[in-house]
PDB file of C-alpha atoms in Angstrom:
ATOM      1  CA  MET A 143      31.935 -72.282 -48.854  1.00 45.00           C
ATOM      2  CA  HIS A 144      30.382 -69.042 -50.083  1.00 43.00           C
ATOM      3  CA  ILE A 145      26.979 -70.718 -50.318  1.00 47.00           C
ATOM      4  CA  PHE A 146      27.272 -71.879 -46.704  1.00 39.00           C
ATOM      5  CA  LEU A 147      28.120 -68.360 -45.507  1.00 37.00           C
ATOM      6  CA  ALA A 148      25.336 -66.886 -47.614  1.00 38.00           C
ATOM      7  CA  LEU A 149      22.810 -69.335 -46.113  1.00 37.00           C
ATOM      8  CA  LEU A 150      24.072 -68.652 -42.608  1.00 37.00           C
ATOM      9  CA  TYR A 151      23.762 -64.893 -43.195  1.00 39.00           C
ATOM     10  CA  VAL A 152      20.234 -65.181 -44.612  1.00 38.00           C
ATOM     11  CA  SER A 153      19.098 -67.371 -41.753  1.00 41.00           C
ATOM     12  CA  LEU A 154      20.486 -64.956 -39.156  1.00 38.00           C
ATOM     13  CA  VAL A 155      18.991 -61.888 -40.805  1.00 41.00           C
ATOM     14  CA  ALA A 156      15.590 -63.511 -41.467  1.00 41.00           C
ATOM     15  CA  ALA A 157      15.277 -65.200 -38.045  1.00 42.00           C
ATOM     16  CA  PRO A 158      14.161 -62.163 -36.037  1.00 42.00           C
ATOM     17  CA  GLY A 159      11.368 -61.433 -38.504  1.00 42.00           C
ATOM     18  CA  SER A 160      10.120 -64.987 -38.547  1.00 40.00           C
ATOM     19  CA  SER A 161      10.374 -65.567 -34.813  1.00 38.00           C
ATOM     20  CA  SER A 162       7.253 -66.925 -33.177  1.00 38.00           C
ATOM     21  CA  LEU A 163       7.890 -65.053 -29.932  1.00 38.00           C
ATOM     22  CA  PRO A 164       5.271 -62.364 -29.321  1.00 45.00           C
ATOM     23  CA  THR A 165       6.427 -58.750 -29.629  1.00 57.00           C
ATOM     24  CA  ASN A 166       5.580 -56.183 -27.009  1.00 68.00           C
ATOM     25  CA  GLY A 167       3.109 -54.600 -29.459  1.00 67.00           C
ATOM     26  CA  GLY A 168       1.523 -57.977 -30.186  1.00 77.00           C
ATOM     27  CA  SER A 169       1.246 -58.699 -26.498  1.00 84.00           C
ATOM     28  CA  ILE A 170      -0.451 -55.362 -25.911  1.00 86.00           C
ATOM     29  CA  ARG A 171      -2.875 -55.958 -28.800  1.00 88.00           C
ATOM     30  CA  ASN A 172      -3.732 -59.372 -27.399  1.00 90.00           C
ATOM     31  CA  SER A 173      -4.296 -57.896 -23.954  1.00 90.00           C
ATOM     32  CA  ILE A 174      -6.580 -55.203 -25.335  1.00 92.00           C
ATOM     33  CA  HIS A 175      -8.537 -57.750 -27.339  1.00 93.00           C
ATOM     34  CA  SER A 176      -8.939 -59.930 -24.236  1.00 93.00           C
ATOM     35  CA  ILE A 177     -10.120 -56.971 -22.114  1.00 93.00           C
ATOM     36  CA  ILE A 178     -12.715 -56.003 -24.707  1.00 94.00           C
ATOM     37  CA  ASN A 179     -13.977 -59.593 -24.899  1.00 94.00           C
ATOM     38  CA  ILE A 180     -14.353 -59.832 -21.125  1.00 93.00           C
ATOM     39  CA  ALA A 181     -16.245 -56.518 -21.018  1.00 94.00           C
ATOM     40  CA  GLN A 182     -18.633 -57.751 -23.738  1.00 95.00           C
ATOM     41  CA  ILE A 183     -19.195 -61.069 -21.965  1.00 94.00           C
ATOM     42  CA  THR A 184     -19.819 -59.308 -18.668  1.00 93.00           C
ATOM     43  CA  LEU A 185     -22.495 -57.149 -20.323  1.00 93.00           C
ATOM     44  CA  VAL A 186     -24.230 -60.333 -21.483  1.00 93.00           C
ATOM     45  CA  HIS A 187     -24.101 -61.692 -17.932  1.00 91.00           C
ATOM     46  CA  ILE A 188     -25.544 -58.445 -16.562  1.00 89.00           C
ATOM     47  CA  LYS A 189     -28.406 -58.396 -19.046  1.00 88.00           C
ATOM     48  CA  LYS A 190     -29.181 -62.074 -18.341  1.00 88.00           C
ATOM     49  CA  LEU A 191     -29.302 -61.433 -14.617  1.00 83.00           C
ATOM     50  CA  GLN A 192     -31.473 -58.351 -15.042  1.00 79.00           C
ATOM     51  CA  THR A 193     -34.135 -60.457 -16.793  1.00 79.00           C
ATOM     52  CA  ARG A 194     -34.337 -62.694 -13.725  1.00 76.00           C
ATOM     53  CA  MET A 195     -34.657 -59.844 -11.239  1.00 70.00           C
ATOM     54  CA  PRO A 196     -37.910 -58.100 -10.310  1.00 65.00           C
ATOM     55  CA  VAL A 197     -38.683 -55.169 -12.614  1.00 60.00           C
ATOM     56  CA  SER A 198     -37.363 -51.876 -11.366  1.00 58.00           C
ATOM     57  CA  GLN A 199     -37.790 -48.295 -12.405  1.00 58.00           C
ATOM     58  CA  GLN A 200     -35.173 -46.941 -14.770  1.00 68.00           C
ATOM     59  CA  ILE A 201     -32.205 -45.963 -12.620  1.00 67.00           C
ATOM     60  CA  GLU A 202     -30.032 -43.042 -13.595  1.00 72.00           C
ATOM     61  CA  THR A 203     -26.359 -43.330 -12.746  1.00 73.00           C
ATOM     62  CA  LYS A 204     -23.421 -41.066 -13.433  1.00 80.00           C
ATOM     63  CA  THR A 205     -20.695 -42.866 -15.299  1.00 81.00           C
ATOM     64  CA  PRO A 206     -17.148 -41.586 -14.602  1.00 85.00           C
ATOM     65  CA  SER A 207     -15.255 -40.340 -17.601  1.00 86.00           C
ATOM     66  CA  ILE A 208     -12.934 -42.834 -19.178  1.00 88.00           C
ATOM     67  CA  GLN A 209      -9.556 -41.177 -19.623  1.00 89.00           C
ATOM     68  CA  GLY A 210      -7.075 -44.006 -19.854  1.00 91.00           C
ATOM     69  CA  LEU A 211      -5.727 -47.121 -18.155  1.00 92.00           C
ATOM     70  CA  THR A 212      -5.161 -45.432 -14.813  1.00 91.00           C
ATOM     71  CA  SER A 213      -8.763 -44.222 -14.446  1.00 91.00           C
ATOM     72  CA  ILE A 214     -10.214 -47.460 -15.923  1.00 93.00           C
ATOM     73  CA  SER A 215      -8.321 -49.538 -13.383  1.00 92.00           C
ATOM     74  CA  HIS A 216      -9.527 -47.346 -10.518  1.00 91.00           C
ATOM     75  CA  ASP A 217     -13.167 -47.373 -11.695  1.00 92.00           C
ATOM     76  CA  LEU A 218     -13.172 -51.141 -12.198  1.00 92.00           C
ATOM     77  CA  GLY A 219     -11.742 -51.544  -8.693  1.00 91.00           C
ATOM     78  CA  LEU A 220     -14.655 -49.469  -7.307  1.00 89.00           C
ATOM     79  CA  LEU A 221     -17.170 -51.555  -9.262  1.00 90.00           C
ATOM     80  CA  ASP A 222     -15.514 -54.737  -8.034  1.00 90.00           C
ATOM     81  CA  ASN A 223     -15.953 -53.533  -4.456  1.00 86.00           C
ATOM     82  CA  ASP A 224     -19.615 -52.744  -5.050  1.00 84.00           C
ATOM     83  CA  LEU A 225     -20.186 -56.195  -6.498  1.00 85.00           C
ATOM     84  CA  ARG A 226     -18.537 -57.850  -3.463  1.00 82.00           C
ATOM     85  CA  SER A 227     -21.247 -56.636  -1.124  1.00 69.00           C
ATOM     86  CA  PRO A 228     -22.321 -59.443   1.236  1.00 63.00           C
ATOM     87  CA  LEU A 229     -25.921 -59.261   0.036  1.00 58.00           C
ATOM     88  CA  THR A 230     -25.034 -59.610  -3.659  1.00 62.00           C
ATOM     89  CA  GLU A 231     -24.439 -63.313  -3.983  1.00 68.00           C
ATOM     90  CA  LEU A 232     -26.377 -63.008  -7.229  1.00 72.00           C
ATOM     91  CA  PHE A 233     -23.405 -61.177  -8.666  1.00 79.00           C
ATOM     92  CA  ILE A 234     -20.751 -63.853  -8.211  1.00 85.00           C
ATOM     93  CA  GLN A 235     -20.099 -64.290 -11.965  1.00 88.00           C
ATOM     94  CA  ILE A 236     -20.296 -60.610 -12.756  1.00 90.00           C
ATOM     95  CA  GLN A 237     -17.999 -59.772  -9.814  1.00 90.00           C
ATOM     96  CA  ALA A 238     -15.503 -62.404 -11.065  1.00 91.00           C
ATOM     97  CA  ASP A 239     -15.686 -60.894 -14.587  1.00 93.00           C
ATOM     98  CA  VAL A 240     -15.103 -57.336 -13.320  1.00 93.00           C
ATOM     99  CA  SER A 241     -12.286 -58.501 -11.026  1.00 93.00           C
ATOM    100  CA  SER A 242     -10.630 -60.282 -13.936  1.00 93.00           C
ATOM    101  CA  LEU A 243     -11.130 -57.232 -16.132  1.00 94.00           C
ATOM    102  CA  GLU A 244      -9.607 -54.962 -13.504  1.00 93.00           C
ATOM    103  CA  GLY A 245      -6.590 -57.268 -13.141  1.00 93.00           C
ATOM    104  CA  ARG A 246      -6.007 -57.364 -16.889  1.00 94.00           C
ATOM    105  CA  VAL A 247      -6.274 -53.592 -17.183  1.00 94.00           C
ATOM    106  CA  ARG A 248      -3.864 -53.184 -14.260  1.00 93.00           C
ATOM    107  CA  SER A 249      -1.431 -55.622 -15.890  1.00 92.00           C
ATOM    108  CA  LEU A 250      -1.679 -53.829 -19.246  1.00 93.00           C
ATOM    109  CA  ALA A 251      -1.079 -50.494 -17.504  1.00 93.00           C
ATOM    110  CA  LEU A 252       2.049 -51.843 -15.814  1.00 91.00           C
ATOM    111  CA  THR A 253       3.275 -53.218 -19.161  1.00 90.00           C
ATOM    112  CA  MET A 254       2.870 -49.764 -20.660  1.00 90.00           C
ATOM    113  CA  ASP A 255       4.568 -48.110 -17.652  1.00 91.00           C
ATOM    114  CA  CYS A 256       1.409 -46.247 -16.647  1.00 91.00           C
ATOM    115  CA  PRO A 257       1.055 -44.982 -13.044  1.00 89.00           C
ATOM    116  CA  ILE A 258      -1.344 -47.201 -11.137  1.00 86.00           C
ATOM    117  CA  ALA A 259      -2.702 -46.412  -7.697  1.00 83.00           C
ATOM    118  CA  ALA A 260      -3.395 -49.024  -5.068  1.00 81.00           C
ATOM    119  CA  ARG A 261      -6.744 -50.751  -5.378  1.00 80.00           C
ATOM    120  CA  PRO A 262      -9.533 -48.723  -3.826  1.00 76.00           C
ATOM    121  CA  GLY A 263     -10.635 -49.923  -0.394  1.00 73.00           C
ATOM    122  CA  ARG A 264     -14.117 -51.188   0.277  1.00 69.00           C
ATOM    123  CA  GLU A 265     -16.510 -48.747   1.801  1.00 66.00           C
ATOM    124  CA  PRO A 266     -19.133 -50.016   4.232  1.00 59.00           C
ATOM    125  CA  SER A 267     -22.641 -49.844   2.895  1.00 60.00           C
ATOM    126  CA  ASP A 268     -25.886 -49.590   4.838  1.00 59.00           C
ATOM    127  CA  ASN A 269     -27.908 -51.972   2.645  1.00 60.00           C
ATOM    128  CA  LEU A 270     -31.199 -50.609   3.948  1.00 59.00           C
ATOM    129  CA  PHE A 271     -32.845 -51.373   0.623  1.00 57.00           C
ATOM    130  CA  PRO A 272     -31.018 -54.380  -0.810  1.00 58.00           C
ATOM    131  CA  ASP A 273     -33.214 -54.801  -3.917  1.00 61.00           C
ATOM    132  CA  SER A 274     -32.713 -51.181  -4.885  1.00 67.00           C
ATOM    133  CA  GLN A 275     -28.979 -51.514  -4.165  1.00 72.00           C
ATOM    134  CA  HIS A 276     -28.799 -54.595  -6.424  1.00 75.00           C
ATOM    135  CA  HIS A 277     -30.444 -52.745  -9.285  1.00 78.00           C
ATOM    136  CA  LEU A 278     -28.241 -49.704  -8.741  1.00 81.00           C
ATOM    137  CA  THR A 279     -25.069 -51.808  -8.673  1.00 83.00           C
ATOM    138  CA  LEU A 280     -26.021 -53.732 -11.836  1.00 86.00           C
ATOM    139  CA  THR A 281     -26.997 -50.514 -13.615  1.00 86.00           C
ATOM    140  CA  LYS A 282     -23.711 -48.847 -12.649  1.00 90.00           C
ATOM    141  CA  ALA A 283     -21.736 -51.833 -13.955  1.00 91.00           C
ATOM    142  CA  GLN A 284     -23.756 -51.996 -17.149  1.00 91.00           C
ATOM    143  CA  HIS A 285     -23.488 -48.270 -17.923  1.00 91.00           C
ATOM    144  CA  TYR A 286     -19.792 -48.188 -17.148  1.00 93.00           C
ATOM    145  CA  LEU A 287     -19.002 -51.191 -19.374  1.00 94.00           C
ATOM    146  CA  GLU A 288     -21.115 -49.807 -22.204  1.00 94.00           C
ATOM    147  CA  GLU A 289     -19.297 -46.478 -21.944  1.00 94.00           C
ATOM    148  CA  PHE A 290     -15.968 -48.331 -21.670  1.00 93.00           C
ATOM    149  CA  LEU A 291     -16.616 -50.223 -24.910  1.00 94.00           C
ATOM    150  CA  LEU A 292     -17.485 -46.972 -26.687  1.00 94.00           C
ATOM    151  CA  HIS A 293     -14.103 -45.563 -25.554  1.00 93.00           C
ATOM    152  CA  LYS A 294     -12.014 -48.717 -25.877  1.00 91.00           C
ATOM    153  CA  ASP A 295      -9.364 -46.649 -27.681  1.00 92.00           C
ATOM    154  CA  LYS A 296      -8.475 -45.306 -24.192  1.00 91.00           C
ATOM    155  CA  LEU A 297      -6.851 -48.688 -23.492  1.00 91.00           C
ATOM    156  CA  LYS A 298      -3.902 -47.433 -25.493  1.00 91.00           C
ATOM    157  CA  VAL A 299      -3.168 -44.431 -23.255  1.00 91.00           C
ATOM    158  CA  CYS A 300      -2.273 -44.021 -19.600  1.00 92.00           C
TER     159      CYS A 300
END
């Protein structure tokens, strides 16, 4: 009888530690890993597309500072809007990547109880020079994602 009670006690005490259910910390780690992978893949897509486009002068863009999940979500929403421009059908895969990235960052922020603003609205663009606009949009996305990967530790703060 004592052996049965001892086995029951050990199984109850050991069960939580050996559970296969993901912990909140494990879920957050998996989300961060997934976000980083999508950002890296998107950079590969951008560089591949840039090799197929006509050569352009080096474009300087200002990359917003990466402060935490709230700012990252907002900035990715703005990039997503830029990539949805009607004249940028070339960007379908990159736009899908950025949209997925923004959704995952937003979900991670909500999991971590971070304040998240509504998605930024689309601003109308004049598209007077579509080729230049394409290069500018791609360069903005590339620089932001490169900066984002350098500051990936900001995925752990609001």
